[in-house]
mmCIF file of C-alpha atoms and ligand atoms in Angstrom:
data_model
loop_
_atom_site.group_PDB
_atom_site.id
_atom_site.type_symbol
_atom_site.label_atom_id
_atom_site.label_comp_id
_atom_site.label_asym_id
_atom_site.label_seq_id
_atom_site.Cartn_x
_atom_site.Cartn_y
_atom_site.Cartn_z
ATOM 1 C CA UNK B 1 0.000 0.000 0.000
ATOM 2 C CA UNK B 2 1.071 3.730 -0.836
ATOM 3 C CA UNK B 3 3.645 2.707 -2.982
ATOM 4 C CA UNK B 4 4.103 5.354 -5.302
ATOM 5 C CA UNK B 5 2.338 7.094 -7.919
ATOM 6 C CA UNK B 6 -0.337 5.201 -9.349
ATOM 7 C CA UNK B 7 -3.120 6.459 -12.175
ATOM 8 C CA UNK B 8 -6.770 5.337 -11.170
ATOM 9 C CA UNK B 9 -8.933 4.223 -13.852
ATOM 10 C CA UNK B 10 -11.182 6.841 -13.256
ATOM 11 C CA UNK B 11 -9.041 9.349 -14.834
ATOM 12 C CA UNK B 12 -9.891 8.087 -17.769
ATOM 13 C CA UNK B 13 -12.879 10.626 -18.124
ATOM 14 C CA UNK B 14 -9.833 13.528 -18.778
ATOM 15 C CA UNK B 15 -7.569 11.476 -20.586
ATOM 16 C CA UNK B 16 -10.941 11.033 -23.136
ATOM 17 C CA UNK B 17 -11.077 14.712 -23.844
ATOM 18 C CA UNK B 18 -9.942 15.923 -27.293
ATOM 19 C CA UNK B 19 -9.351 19.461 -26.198
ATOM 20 C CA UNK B 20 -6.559 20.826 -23.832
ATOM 21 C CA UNK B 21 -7.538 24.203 -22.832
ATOM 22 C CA UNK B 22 -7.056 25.766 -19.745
ATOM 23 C CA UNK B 23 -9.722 25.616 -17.777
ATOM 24 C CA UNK B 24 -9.131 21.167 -18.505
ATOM 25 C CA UNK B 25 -5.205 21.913 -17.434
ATOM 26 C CA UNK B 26 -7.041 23.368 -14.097
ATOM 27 C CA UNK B 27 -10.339 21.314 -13.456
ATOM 28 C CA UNK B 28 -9.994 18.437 -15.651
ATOM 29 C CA UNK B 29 -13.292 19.724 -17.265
ATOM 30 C CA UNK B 30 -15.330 16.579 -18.700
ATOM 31 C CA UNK B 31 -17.563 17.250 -21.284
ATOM 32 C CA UNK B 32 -20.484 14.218 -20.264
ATOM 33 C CA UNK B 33 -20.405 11.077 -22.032
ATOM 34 C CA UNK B 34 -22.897 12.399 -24.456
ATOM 35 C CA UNK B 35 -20.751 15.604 -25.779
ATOM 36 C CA UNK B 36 -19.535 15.229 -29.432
ATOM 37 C CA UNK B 37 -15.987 14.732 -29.207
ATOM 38 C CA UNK B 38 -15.375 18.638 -30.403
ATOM 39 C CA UNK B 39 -15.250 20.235 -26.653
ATOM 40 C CA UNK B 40 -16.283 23.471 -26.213
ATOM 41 C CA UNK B 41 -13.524 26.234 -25.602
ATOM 42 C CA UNK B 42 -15.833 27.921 -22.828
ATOM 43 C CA UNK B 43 -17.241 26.484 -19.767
ATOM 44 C CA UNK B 44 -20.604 27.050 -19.575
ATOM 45 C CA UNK B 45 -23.220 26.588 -16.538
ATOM 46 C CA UNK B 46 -24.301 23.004 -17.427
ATOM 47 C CA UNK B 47 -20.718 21.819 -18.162
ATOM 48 C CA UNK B 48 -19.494 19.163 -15.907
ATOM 49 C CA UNK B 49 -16.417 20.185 -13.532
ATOM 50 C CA UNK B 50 -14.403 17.137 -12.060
ATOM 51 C CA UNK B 51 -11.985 17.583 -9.991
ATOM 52 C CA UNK B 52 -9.331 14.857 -8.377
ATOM 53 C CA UNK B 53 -9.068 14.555 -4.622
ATOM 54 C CA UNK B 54 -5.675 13.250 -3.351
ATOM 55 C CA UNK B 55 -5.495 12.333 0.700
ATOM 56 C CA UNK B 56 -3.160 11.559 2.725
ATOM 57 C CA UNK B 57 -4.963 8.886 4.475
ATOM 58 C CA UNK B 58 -5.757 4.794 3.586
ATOM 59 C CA UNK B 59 -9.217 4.556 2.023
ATOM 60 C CA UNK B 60 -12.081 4.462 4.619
ATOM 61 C CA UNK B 61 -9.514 5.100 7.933
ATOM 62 C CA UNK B 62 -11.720 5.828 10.424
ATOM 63 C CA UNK B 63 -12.082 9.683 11.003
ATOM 64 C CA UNK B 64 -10.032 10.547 8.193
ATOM 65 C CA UNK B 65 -10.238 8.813 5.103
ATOM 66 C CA UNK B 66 -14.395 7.681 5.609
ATOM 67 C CA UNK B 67 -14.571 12.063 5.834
ATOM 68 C CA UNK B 68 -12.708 12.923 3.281
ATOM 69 C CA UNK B 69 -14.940 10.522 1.098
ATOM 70 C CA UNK B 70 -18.007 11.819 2.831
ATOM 71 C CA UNK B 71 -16.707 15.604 1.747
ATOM 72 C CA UNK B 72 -16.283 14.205 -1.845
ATOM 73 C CA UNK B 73 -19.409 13.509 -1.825
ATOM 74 C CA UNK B 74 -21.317 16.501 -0.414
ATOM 75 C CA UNK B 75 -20.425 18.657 -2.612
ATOM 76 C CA UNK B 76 -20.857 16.738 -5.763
ATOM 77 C CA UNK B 77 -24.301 16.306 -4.183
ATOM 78 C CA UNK B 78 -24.381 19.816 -3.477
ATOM 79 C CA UNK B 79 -23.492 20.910 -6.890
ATOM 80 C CA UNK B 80 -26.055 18.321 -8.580
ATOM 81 C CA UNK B 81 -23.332 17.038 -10.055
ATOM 82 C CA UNK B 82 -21.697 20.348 -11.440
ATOM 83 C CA UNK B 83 -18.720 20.098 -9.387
ATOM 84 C CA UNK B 84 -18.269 16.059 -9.142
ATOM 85 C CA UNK B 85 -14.998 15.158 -6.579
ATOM 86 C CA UNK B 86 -13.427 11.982 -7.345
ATOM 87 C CA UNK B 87 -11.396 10.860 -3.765
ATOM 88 C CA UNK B 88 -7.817 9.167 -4.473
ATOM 89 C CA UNK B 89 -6.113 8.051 -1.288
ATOM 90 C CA UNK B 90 -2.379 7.548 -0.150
ATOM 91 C CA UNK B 91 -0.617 6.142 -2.762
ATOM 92 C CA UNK B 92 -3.422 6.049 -5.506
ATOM 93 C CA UNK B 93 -3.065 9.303 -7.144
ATOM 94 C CA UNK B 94 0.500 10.189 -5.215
ATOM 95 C CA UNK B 95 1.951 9.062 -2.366
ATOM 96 C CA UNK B 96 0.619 10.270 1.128
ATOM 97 C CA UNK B 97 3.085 12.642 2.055
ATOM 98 C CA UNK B 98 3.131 14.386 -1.614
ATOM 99 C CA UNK B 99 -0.527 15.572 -1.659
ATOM 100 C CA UNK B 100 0.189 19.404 -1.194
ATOM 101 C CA UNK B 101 3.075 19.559 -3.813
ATOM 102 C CA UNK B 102 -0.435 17.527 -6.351
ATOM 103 C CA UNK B 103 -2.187 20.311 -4.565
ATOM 104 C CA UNK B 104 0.129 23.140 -5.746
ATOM 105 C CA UNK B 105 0.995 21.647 -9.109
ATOM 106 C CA UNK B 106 -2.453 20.917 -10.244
ATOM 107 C CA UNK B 107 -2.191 17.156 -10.338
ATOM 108 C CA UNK B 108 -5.045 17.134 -7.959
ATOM 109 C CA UNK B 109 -7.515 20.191 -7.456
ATOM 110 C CA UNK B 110 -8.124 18.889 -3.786
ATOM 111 C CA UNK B 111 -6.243 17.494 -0.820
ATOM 112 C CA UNK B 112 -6.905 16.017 2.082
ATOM 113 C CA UNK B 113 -4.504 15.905 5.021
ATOM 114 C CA UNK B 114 -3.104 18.454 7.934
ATOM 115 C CA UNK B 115 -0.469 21.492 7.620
ATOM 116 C CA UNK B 116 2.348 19.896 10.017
ATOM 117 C CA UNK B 117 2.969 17.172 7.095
ATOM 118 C CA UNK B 118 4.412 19.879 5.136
ATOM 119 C CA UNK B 119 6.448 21.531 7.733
ATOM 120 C CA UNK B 120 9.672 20.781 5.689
ATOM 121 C CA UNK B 121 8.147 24.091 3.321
ATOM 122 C CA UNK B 122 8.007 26.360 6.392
ATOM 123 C CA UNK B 123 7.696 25.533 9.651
ATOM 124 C CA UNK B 124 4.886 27.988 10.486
ATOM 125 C CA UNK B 125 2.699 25.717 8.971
ATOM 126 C CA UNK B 126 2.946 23.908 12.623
ATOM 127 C CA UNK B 127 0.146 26.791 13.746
ATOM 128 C CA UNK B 128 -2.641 25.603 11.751
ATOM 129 C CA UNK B 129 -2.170 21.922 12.851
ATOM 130 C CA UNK B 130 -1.612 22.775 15.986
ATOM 131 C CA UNK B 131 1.071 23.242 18.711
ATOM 132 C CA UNK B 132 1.845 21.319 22.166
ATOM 133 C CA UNK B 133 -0.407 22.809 24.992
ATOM 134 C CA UNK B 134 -2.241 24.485 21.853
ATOM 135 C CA UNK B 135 -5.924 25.424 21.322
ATOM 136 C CA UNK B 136 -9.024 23.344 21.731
ATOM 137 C CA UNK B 137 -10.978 23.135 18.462
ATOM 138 C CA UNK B 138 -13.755 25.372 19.243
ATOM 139 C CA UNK B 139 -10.706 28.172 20.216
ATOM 140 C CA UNK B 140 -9.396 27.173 17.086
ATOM 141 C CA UNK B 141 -12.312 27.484 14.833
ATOM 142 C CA UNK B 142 -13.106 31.184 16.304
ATOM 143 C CA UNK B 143 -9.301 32.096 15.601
ATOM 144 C CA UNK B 144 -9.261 30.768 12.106
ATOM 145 C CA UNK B 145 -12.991 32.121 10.916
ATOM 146 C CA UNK B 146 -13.178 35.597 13.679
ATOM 147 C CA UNK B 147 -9.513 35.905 15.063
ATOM 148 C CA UNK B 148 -7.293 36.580 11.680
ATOM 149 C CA UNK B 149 -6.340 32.911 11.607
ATOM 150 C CA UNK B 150 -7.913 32.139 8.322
ATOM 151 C CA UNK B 151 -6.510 34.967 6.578
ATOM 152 C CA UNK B 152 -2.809 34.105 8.069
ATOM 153 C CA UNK B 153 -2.817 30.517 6.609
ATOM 154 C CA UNK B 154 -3.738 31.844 3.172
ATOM 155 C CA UNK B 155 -0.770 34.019 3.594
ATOM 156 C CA UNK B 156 1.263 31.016 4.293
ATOM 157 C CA UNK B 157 0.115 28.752 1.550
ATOM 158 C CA UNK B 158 -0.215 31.753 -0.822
ATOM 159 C CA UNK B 159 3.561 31.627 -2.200
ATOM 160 C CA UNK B 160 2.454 27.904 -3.525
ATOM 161 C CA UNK B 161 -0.948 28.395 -4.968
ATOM 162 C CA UNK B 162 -2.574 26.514 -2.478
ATOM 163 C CA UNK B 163 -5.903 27.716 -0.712
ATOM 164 C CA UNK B 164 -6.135 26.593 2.619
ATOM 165 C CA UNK B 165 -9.689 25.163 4.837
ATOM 166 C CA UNK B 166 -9.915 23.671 7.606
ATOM 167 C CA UNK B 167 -11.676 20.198 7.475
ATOM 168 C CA UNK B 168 -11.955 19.267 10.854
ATOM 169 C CA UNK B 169 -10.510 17.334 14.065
ATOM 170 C CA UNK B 170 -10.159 14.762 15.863
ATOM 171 C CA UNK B 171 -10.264 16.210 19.630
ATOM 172 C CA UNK B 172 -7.476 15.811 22.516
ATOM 173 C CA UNK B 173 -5.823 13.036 21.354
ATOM 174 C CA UNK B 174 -4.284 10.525 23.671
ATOM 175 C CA UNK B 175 -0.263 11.056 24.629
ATOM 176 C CA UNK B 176 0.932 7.486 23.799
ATOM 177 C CA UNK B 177 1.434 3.781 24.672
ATOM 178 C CA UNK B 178 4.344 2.958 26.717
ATOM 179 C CA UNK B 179 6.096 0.004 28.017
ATOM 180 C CA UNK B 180 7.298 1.377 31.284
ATOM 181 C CA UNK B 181 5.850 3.921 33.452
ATOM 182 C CA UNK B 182 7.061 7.643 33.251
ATOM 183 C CA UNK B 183 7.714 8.508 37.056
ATOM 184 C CA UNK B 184 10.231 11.370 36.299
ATOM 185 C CA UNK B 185 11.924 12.948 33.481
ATOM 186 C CA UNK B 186 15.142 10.354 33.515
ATOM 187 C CA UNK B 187 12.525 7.466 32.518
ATOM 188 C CA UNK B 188 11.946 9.498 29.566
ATOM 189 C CA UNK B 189 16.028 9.301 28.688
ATOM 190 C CA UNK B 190 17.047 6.904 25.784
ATOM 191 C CA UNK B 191 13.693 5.385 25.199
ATOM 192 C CA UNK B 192 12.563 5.413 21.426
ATOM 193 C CA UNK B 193 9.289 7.056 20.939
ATOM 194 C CA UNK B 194 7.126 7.096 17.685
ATOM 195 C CA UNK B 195 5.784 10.643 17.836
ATOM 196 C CA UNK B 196 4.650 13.432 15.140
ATOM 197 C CA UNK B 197 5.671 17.132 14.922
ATOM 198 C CA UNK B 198 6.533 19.590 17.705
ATOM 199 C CA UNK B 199 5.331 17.321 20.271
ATOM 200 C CA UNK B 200 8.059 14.919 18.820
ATOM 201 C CA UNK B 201 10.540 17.974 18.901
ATOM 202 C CA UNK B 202 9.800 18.698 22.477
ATOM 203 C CA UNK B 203 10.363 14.864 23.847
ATOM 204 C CA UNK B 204 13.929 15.013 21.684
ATOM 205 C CA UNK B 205 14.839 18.002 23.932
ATOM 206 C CA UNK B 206 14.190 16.344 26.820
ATOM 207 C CA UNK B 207 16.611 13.068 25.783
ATOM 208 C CA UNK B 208 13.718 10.789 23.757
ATOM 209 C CA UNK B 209 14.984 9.164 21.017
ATOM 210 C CA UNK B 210 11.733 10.104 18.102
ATOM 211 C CA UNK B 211 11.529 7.970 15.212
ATOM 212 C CA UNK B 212 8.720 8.768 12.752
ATOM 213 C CA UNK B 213 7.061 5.979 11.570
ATOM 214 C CA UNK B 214 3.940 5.893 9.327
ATOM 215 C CA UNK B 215 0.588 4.718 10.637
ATOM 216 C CA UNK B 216 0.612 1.450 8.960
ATOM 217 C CA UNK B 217 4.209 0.677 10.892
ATOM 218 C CA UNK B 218 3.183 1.755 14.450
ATOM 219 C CA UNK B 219 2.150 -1.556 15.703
ATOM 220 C CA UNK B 220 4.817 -3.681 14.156
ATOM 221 C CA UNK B 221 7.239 -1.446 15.461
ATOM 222 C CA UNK B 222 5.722 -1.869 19.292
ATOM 223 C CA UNK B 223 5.392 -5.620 18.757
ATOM 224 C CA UNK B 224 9.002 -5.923 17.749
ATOM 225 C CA UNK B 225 10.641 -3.455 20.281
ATOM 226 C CA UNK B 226 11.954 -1.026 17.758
ATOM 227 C CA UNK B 227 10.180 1.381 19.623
ATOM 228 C CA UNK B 228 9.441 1.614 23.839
ATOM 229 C CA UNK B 229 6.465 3.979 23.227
ATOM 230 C CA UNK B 230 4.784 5.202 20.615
ATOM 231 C CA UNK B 231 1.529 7.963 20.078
ATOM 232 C CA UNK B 232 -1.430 7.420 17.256
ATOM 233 C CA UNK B 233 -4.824 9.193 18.107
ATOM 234 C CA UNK B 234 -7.193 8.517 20.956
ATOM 235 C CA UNK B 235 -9.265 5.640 22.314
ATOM 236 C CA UNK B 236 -11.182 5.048 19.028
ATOM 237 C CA UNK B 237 -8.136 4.938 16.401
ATOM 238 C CA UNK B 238 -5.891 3.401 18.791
ATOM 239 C CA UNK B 239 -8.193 0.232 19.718
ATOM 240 C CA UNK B 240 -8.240 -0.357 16.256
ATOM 241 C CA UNK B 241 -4.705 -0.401 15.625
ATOM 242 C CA UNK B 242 -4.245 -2.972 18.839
ATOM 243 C CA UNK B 243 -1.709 -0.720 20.405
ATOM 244 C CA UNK B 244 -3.144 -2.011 24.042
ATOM 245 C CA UNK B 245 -1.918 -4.916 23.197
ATOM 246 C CA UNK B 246 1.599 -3.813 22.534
ATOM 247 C CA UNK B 247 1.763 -1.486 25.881
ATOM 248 C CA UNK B 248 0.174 -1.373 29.201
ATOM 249 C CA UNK B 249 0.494 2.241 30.223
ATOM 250 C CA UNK B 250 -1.856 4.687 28.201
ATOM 251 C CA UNK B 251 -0.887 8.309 29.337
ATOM 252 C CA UNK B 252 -3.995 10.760 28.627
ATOM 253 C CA UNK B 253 -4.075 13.677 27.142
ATOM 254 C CA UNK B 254 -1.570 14.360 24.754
ATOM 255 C CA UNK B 255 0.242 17.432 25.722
ATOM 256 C CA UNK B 256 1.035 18.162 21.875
ATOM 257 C CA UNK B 257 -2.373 17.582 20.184
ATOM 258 C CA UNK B 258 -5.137 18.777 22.196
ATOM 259 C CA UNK B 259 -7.020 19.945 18.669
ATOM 260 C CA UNK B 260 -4.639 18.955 15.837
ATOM 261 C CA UNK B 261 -6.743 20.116 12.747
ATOM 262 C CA UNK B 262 -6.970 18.481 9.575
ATOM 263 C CA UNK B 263 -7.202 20.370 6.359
ATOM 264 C CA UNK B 264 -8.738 20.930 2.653
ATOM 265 C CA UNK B 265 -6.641 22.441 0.236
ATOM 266 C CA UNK B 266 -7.482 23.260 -3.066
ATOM 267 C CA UNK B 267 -5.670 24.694 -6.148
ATOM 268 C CA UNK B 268 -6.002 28.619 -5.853
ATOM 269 C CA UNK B 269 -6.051 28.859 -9.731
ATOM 270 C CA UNK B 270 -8.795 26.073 -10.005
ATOM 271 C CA UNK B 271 -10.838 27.530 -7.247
ATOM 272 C CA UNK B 272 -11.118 31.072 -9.089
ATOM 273 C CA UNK B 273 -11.505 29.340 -12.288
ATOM 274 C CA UNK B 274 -15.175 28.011 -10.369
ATOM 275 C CA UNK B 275 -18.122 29.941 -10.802
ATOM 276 C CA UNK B 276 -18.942 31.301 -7.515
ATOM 277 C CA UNK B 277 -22.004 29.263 -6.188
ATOM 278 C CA UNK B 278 -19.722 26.415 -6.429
ATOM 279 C CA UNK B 279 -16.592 28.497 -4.550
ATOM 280 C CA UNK B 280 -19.242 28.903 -1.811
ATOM 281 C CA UNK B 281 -20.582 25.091 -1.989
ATOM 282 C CA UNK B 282 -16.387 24.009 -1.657
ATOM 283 C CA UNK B 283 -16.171 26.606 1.348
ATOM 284 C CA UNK B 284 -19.199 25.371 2.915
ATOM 285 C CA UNK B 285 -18.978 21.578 2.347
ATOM 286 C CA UNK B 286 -15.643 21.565 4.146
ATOM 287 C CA UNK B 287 -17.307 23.649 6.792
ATOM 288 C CA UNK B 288 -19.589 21.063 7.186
ATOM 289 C CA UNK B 289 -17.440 18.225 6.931
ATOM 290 C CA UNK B 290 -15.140 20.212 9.622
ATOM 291 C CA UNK B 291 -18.267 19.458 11.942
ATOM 292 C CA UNK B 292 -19.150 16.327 10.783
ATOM 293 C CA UNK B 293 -15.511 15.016 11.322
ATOM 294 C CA UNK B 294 -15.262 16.086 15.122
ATOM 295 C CA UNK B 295 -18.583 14.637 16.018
ATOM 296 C CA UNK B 296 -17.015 11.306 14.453
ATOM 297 C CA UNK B 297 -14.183 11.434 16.427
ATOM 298 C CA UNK B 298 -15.587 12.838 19.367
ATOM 299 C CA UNK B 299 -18.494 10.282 19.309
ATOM 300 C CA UNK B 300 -15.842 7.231 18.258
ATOM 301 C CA UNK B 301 -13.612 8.103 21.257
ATOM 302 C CA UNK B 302 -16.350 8.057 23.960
ATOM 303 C CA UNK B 303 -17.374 4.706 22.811
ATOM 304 C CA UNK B 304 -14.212 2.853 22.774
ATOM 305 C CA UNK B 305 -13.135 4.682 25.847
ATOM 306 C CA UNK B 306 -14.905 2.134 28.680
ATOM 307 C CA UNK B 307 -13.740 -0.873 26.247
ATOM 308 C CA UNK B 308 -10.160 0.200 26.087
ATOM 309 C CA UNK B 309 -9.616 0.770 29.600
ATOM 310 C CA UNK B 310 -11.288 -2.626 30.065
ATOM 311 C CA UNK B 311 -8.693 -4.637 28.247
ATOM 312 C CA UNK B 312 -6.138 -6.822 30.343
ATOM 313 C CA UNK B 313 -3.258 -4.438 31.870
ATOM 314 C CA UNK B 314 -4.046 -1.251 30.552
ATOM 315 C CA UNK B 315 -3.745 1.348 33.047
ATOM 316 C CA UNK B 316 -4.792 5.016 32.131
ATOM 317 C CA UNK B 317 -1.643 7.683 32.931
ATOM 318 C CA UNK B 318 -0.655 11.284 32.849
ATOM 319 C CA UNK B 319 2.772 12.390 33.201
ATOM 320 C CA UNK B 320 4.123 13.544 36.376
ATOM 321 C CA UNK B 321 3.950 17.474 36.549
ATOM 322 C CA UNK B 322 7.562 18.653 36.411
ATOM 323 C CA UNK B 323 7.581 16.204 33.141
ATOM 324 C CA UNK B 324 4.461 17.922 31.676
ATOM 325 C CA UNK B 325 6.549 21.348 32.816
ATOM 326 C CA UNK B 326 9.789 20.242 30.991
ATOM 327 C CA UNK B 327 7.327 19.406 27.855
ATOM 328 C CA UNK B 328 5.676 22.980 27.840
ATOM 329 C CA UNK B 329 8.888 24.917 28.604
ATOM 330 C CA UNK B 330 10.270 23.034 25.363
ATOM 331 C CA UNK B 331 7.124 23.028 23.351
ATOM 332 C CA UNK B 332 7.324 26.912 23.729
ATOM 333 C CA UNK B 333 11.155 27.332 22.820
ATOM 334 C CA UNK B 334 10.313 25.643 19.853
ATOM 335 C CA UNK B 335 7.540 28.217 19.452
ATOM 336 C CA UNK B 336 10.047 30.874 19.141
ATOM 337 C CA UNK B 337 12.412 28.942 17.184
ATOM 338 C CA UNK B 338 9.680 29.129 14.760
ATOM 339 C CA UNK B 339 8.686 32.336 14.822
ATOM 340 C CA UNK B 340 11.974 33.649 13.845
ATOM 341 C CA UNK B 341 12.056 31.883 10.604
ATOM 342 C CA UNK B 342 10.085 34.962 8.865
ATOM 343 C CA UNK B 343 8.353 38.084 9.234
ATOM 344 C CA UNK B 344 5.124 36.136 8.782
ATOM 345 C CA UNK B 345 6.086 33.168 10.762
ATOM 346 C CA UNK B 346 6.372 35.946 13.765
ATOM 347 C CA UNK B 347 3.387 37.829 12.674
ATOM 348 C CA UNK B 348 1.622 34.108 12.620
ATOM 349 C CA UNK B 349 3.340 33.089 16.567
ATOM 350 C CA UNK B 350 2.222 36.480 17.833
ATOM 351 C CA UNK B 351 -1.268 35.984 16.585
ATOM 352 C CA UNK B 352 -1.719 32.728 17.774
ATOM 353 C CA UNK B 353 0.250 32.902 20.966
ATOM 354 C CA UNK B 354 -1.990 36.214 22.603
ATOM 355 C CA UNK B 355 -5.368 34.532 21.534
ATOM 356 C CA UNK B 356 -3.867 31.352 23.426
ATOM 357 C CA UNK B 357 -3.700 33.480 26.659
ATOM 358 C CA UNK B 358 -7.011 35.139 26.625
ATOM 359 C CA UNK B 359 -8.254 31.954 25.728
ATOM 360 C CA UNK B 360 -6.802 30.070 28.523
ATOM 361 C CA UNK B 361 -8.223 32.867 30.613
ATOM 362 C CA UNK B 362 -11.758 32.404 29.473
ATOM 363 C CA UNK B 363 -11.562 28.620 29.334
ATOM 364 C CA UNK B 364 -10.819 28.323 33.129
ATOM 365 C CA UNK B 365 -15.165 30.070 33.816
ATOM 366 C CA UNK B 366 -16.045 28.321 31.299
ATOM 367 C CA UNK B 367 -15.197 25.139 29.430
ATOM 368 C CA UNK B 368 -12.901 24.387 32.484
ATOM 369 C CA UNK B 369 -15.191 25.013 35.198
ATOM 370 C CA UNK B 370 -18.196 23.485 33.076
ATOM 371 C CA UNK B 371 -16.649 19.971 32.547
ATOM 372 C CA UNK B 372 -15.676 20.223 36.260
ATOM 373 C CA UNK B 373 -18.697 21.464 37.338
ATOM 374 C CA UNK B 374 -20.354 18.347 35.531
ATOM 375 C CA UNK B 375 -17.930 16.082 36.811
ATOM 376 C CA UNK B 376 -17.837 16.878 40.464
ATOM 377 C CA UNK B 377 -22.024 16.633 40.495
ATOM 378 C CA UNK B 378 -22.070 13.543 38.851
ATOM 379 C CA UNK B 379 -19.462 11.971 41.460
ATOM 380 C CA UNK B 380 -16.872 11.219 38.819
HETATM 381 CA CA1 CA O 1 -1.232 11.956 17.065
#
């Protein structure tokens, strides 16, 4: 699986067309199996639009690659068909970990996948994944759509022709399986840890060894010792993956996802190309989706929560607080690291960073205080 570049034979329906004219470079307009072979030059308001969809995920994964289908298909519903999205995942279309660069080139008009996989391009991109001891997703949302958020990642995709949405969520996730307990910060010396982005950054500061692994590799890896601990998602993805099986201690929640986002990009050239109902249908089907793919997750994780805990030796963990301490203080240098990469990278830190604090502030009268509130009444 996701072994390289690999046509589908649905792309047949562009290969078909006689005609190469720009709007077909862009949107890989089809002109309906009925059309003459002579294509028009002009799209017009009953032509057919279809686009490609490349994701970074396996075919119907759970929370991922079932929404990224489900988005496909909302807004060719949407659209009547106008706008049809055809969904390639990893490794059908191009690999997993090449959908922006399909994104930017116009090998794909969509992608599906989150910012932090293309950190290698700038490392701001972190920001609209998310960052250790970050933002929940409703903070999130209200940064990206009322806070200036929204209009920063377009900045940051904007030198690579790539329109940014966010696409959704999958809530706190859980911070990892691991073989032995973490009592102190010298358990976490020398150990080998599978773990993504800055939360992988921060645990190499403080002496973990990180190896990144893909998805498909976490489990083997536990089973066979290459790795002492290793993170994936939360209750829901993880039980599916076995990882209690691997690993008794399951420390919750991660410190460095707490409302990792996932995102929709689509070429900037073949999104002005559209006519603009069907920019707003795009914008609004991902909003949708957005919602659609947190209340998967969210409802996923609260039912495999009670079975996970009940499988033979898992024990539910958090770190010990000068650990989670040592995690934050390097979690934040790596903030700053970032920030001085560019002008907009600190314009981008600064943004996020001051919302963060006011949002901390509010959260401790209100989401705080509510789930505790709810919790302490209910005897939990
Ligand atoms: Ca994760």
């Amino acid at each position: 699986m996701n072994t390289g570049p690999m046509m589908s034979k649905k792309s047949n329906t562009d290969q078909n067309s006689k005609k190469i004219n720009r709007r077909q470079m862009l949107g890989a307009l089809a002109v309906g199996a009925t059309a003459s072979l002579a294509a028009p030059s002009v799209v017009k308001a009953q032509d057919k639009i279809i686009w490609k969809m490349a994701m970074s995920w396996p075919r119907n994964s759970p929370g991922v690659g079932v929404n990224a289908q489900r988005l496909a298909e909302m807004i060719t519903a949407m659209s009547g068909g106008r706008l049809t999205v055809e969904l390639y995942a990893g490794g059908e279309l191009v690999p997993p970990f090449e959908v922006f660069d399909a994104v930017s080139s116009g090998v794909a008009q969509m992608g599906h996948a989150t910012p932090y996989y293309w950190q290698g391009k700038d490392k701001a991109f972190h920001f609209f994944t998310g960052v250790p001891f970050g933002l929940t997703v409703a903070e999130y949302t209200g940064w990206l759509y009322f806070g200036g958020g929204q209009e920063l990642w377009q900045r940051a995709y904007e030198p690579f022709g790539v329109l940014p949405f966010y696409a959704g969520s999958s809530g706190p996730q859980a911070g990892g399986w691991f073989r032995k307990e973490i009592n102190s910060l010298s358990d976490l010396q020398g150990i080998k840890m599978r773990i993504a982005g800055l939360g992988g950054e921060a645990m190499r500061k403080l002496g973990v060894n990180v190896v990144l692994l893909p998805p498909a590799e976490i489990f083997s890896a536990m089973q066979s010792g290459t790795v002492d601990a290793a993170e994936w998602v939360g209750p829901w993805n993880d039980i599916a993956f076995g990882l209690y099986k691997v690993a008794n201690y399951y420390y919750m929640p991660a410190f460095h996802e707490i409302g990792p986002a996932l995102e929709a990009t689509v070429n900037k050239e073949a999104y002005e190309a559209l006519p603009s109902d069907l920019q707003e249908i795009v914008k609004r089907a991902v909003m949708a989706s957005a919602n659609e793919s947190y209340a998967d997750f969210t409802y996923g994780n609260i039912k495999s929560f009670a079975p996970l805990l009940a499988k033979e030796g898992v024990e539910l963990k958090t770190f010990p607080d000068d650990v989670m301490q040592a995690l934050y203080q390097a979690s934040e240098e790596s903030l700053v690291e970032i920030s001085a990469t560019s002008p907009l990278a600190k314009e981008i830190y600064h943004s996020f960073t001051s919302y963060r604090t006011e949002a901390n502030s509010y959260a401790q009268a209100s989401e705080l205080a509510a789930l505790k509130m709810r919790a302490s009444s209910m005897g939990d």
